[in-house]
CSV table of C-alpha atoms and ligand atoms in Angstrom, one decimal:
chain,number,residue,atom,x,y,z
A,1,MET,CA,0.0,0.0,0.0
A,2,ASN,CA,2.8,2.4,0.7
A,3,GLN,CA,4.2,1.7,-2.7
A,4,PHE,CA,0.8,2.7,-4.2
A,5,LYS,CA,0.9,5.9,-2.2
A,6,ARG,CA,4.3,6.8,-3.6
A,7,THR,CA,3.1,6.1,-7.1
A,8,ILE,CA,0.3,8.7,-6.6
A,9,ARG,CA,2.6,11.4,-5.2
A,10,GLU,CA,5.6,11.1,-7.5
A,11,SER,CA,4.0,10.5,-10.9
A,12,GLY,CA,2.0,13.7,-11.0
A,13,GLY,CA,-1.4,13.4,-12.3
A,14,LYS,CA,-1.5,9.6,-12.4
A,15,ILE,CA,-3.0,7.0,-10.3
A,16,THR,CA,-2.4,3.2,-10.3
A,17,LEU,CA,-5.5,1.1,-10.2
A,18,LYS,CA,-6.1,-2.6,-10.0
A,19,HIS,CA,-9.2,-3.5,-11.9
A,20,GLY,CA,-11.2,-6.3,-13.4
A,21,PRO,CA,-12.1,-6.7,-17.0
A,22,ALA,CA,-13.2,-3.5,-18.7
A,23,LYS,CA,-14.5,-4.4,-22.1
A,24,SER,CA,-15.5,-0.9,-23.0
A,25,LEU,CA,-11.8,0.1,-22.7
A,26,GLY,CA,-10.7,-3.0,-24.7
A,27,MET,CA,-9.3,-4.7,-21.5
A,28,ASP,CA,-10.6,-8.2,-21.5
A,29,GLU,CA,-8.7,-9.2,-18.4
A,30,GLY,CA,-8.1,-7.6,-15.1
A,31,MET,CA,-4.8,-5.7,-14.6
A,32,THR,CA,-2.9,-3.2,-12.6
A,33,MET,CA,-2.1,-0.1,-14.5
A,34,ALA,CA,-1.5,3.7,-14.3
A,35,TYR,CA,-4.1,6.0,-15.5
A,36,ARG,CA,-4.0,9.7,-16.1
A,37,VAL,CA,-6.6,11.7,-14.2
A,38,LYS,CA,-8.6,14.4,-15.9
A,39,ASP,CA,-8.2,16.8,-12.9
A,40,PRO,CA,-5.3,16.4,-10.4
A,41,ALA,CA,-7.8,17.2,-7.6
A,42,MET,CA,-9.3,13.8,-8.2
A,43,LEU,CA,-6.2,12.3,-6.5
A,44,LYS,CA,-7.3,13.9,-3.3
A,45,GLN,CA,-10.6,12.3,-3.3
A,46,VAL,CA,-9.2,8.8,-2.7
A,47,LYS,CA,-6.7,7.3,-0.3
A,48,VAL,CA,-4.2,4.5,-0.9
A,49,GLY,CA,-5.9,1.2,-0.3
A,50,ASP,CA,-9.4,2.5,-0.9
A,51,LYS,CA,-11.7,0.4,-3.0
A,52,VAL,CA,-13.0,2.8,-5.6
A,53,ARG,CA,-15.4,3.0,-8.4
A,54,PHE,CA,-14.1,4.8,-11.5
A,55,GLU,CA,-14.9,5.7,-15.0
A,56,ALA,CA,-12.2,6.1,-17.7
A,57,GLU,CA,-11.9,6.9,-21.3
A,58,ASN,CA,-9.3,6.0,-23.9
A,59,ALA,CA,-8.1,9.5,-24.7
A,60,ASP,CA,-5.6,10.6,-27.3
A,61,ASN,CA,-3.0,11.0,-24.6
A,62,GLY,CA,-3.7,7.8,-22.8
A,63,TYR,CA,-6.3,6.1,-20.6
A,64,THR,CA,-7.7,8.8,-18.4
A,65,VAL,CA,-9.9,8.5,-15.3
A,66,THR,CA,-12.9,10.9,-15.7
A,67,LYS,CA,-14.7,10.0,-12.4
A,68,ILE,CA,-13.5,8.3,-9.2
A,69,LYS,CA,-14.9,7.8,-5.7
A,70,SER,CA,-14.3,5.6,-2.8
A,71,LYS,CA,-16.8,2.9,-2.3
B,1,CU,CU1,-6.4,-1.5,-17.4
């Protein structure tokens, strides 16, 4: 979990999420990956280790989280 926290702090504007299959994003299997966030303030809405619900889009500059909140 500490490692996850470090990821959020150091990589500026990115968050690493472990998620299940997301067919709408072309991800047929679960994975752990870094996403950009649409607004850096979104990173303050969740804490390391939280279970979250999120929405993401496959944007020109990479997969980007558009909504996120702790469960
Ligand atoms: Cu993914």
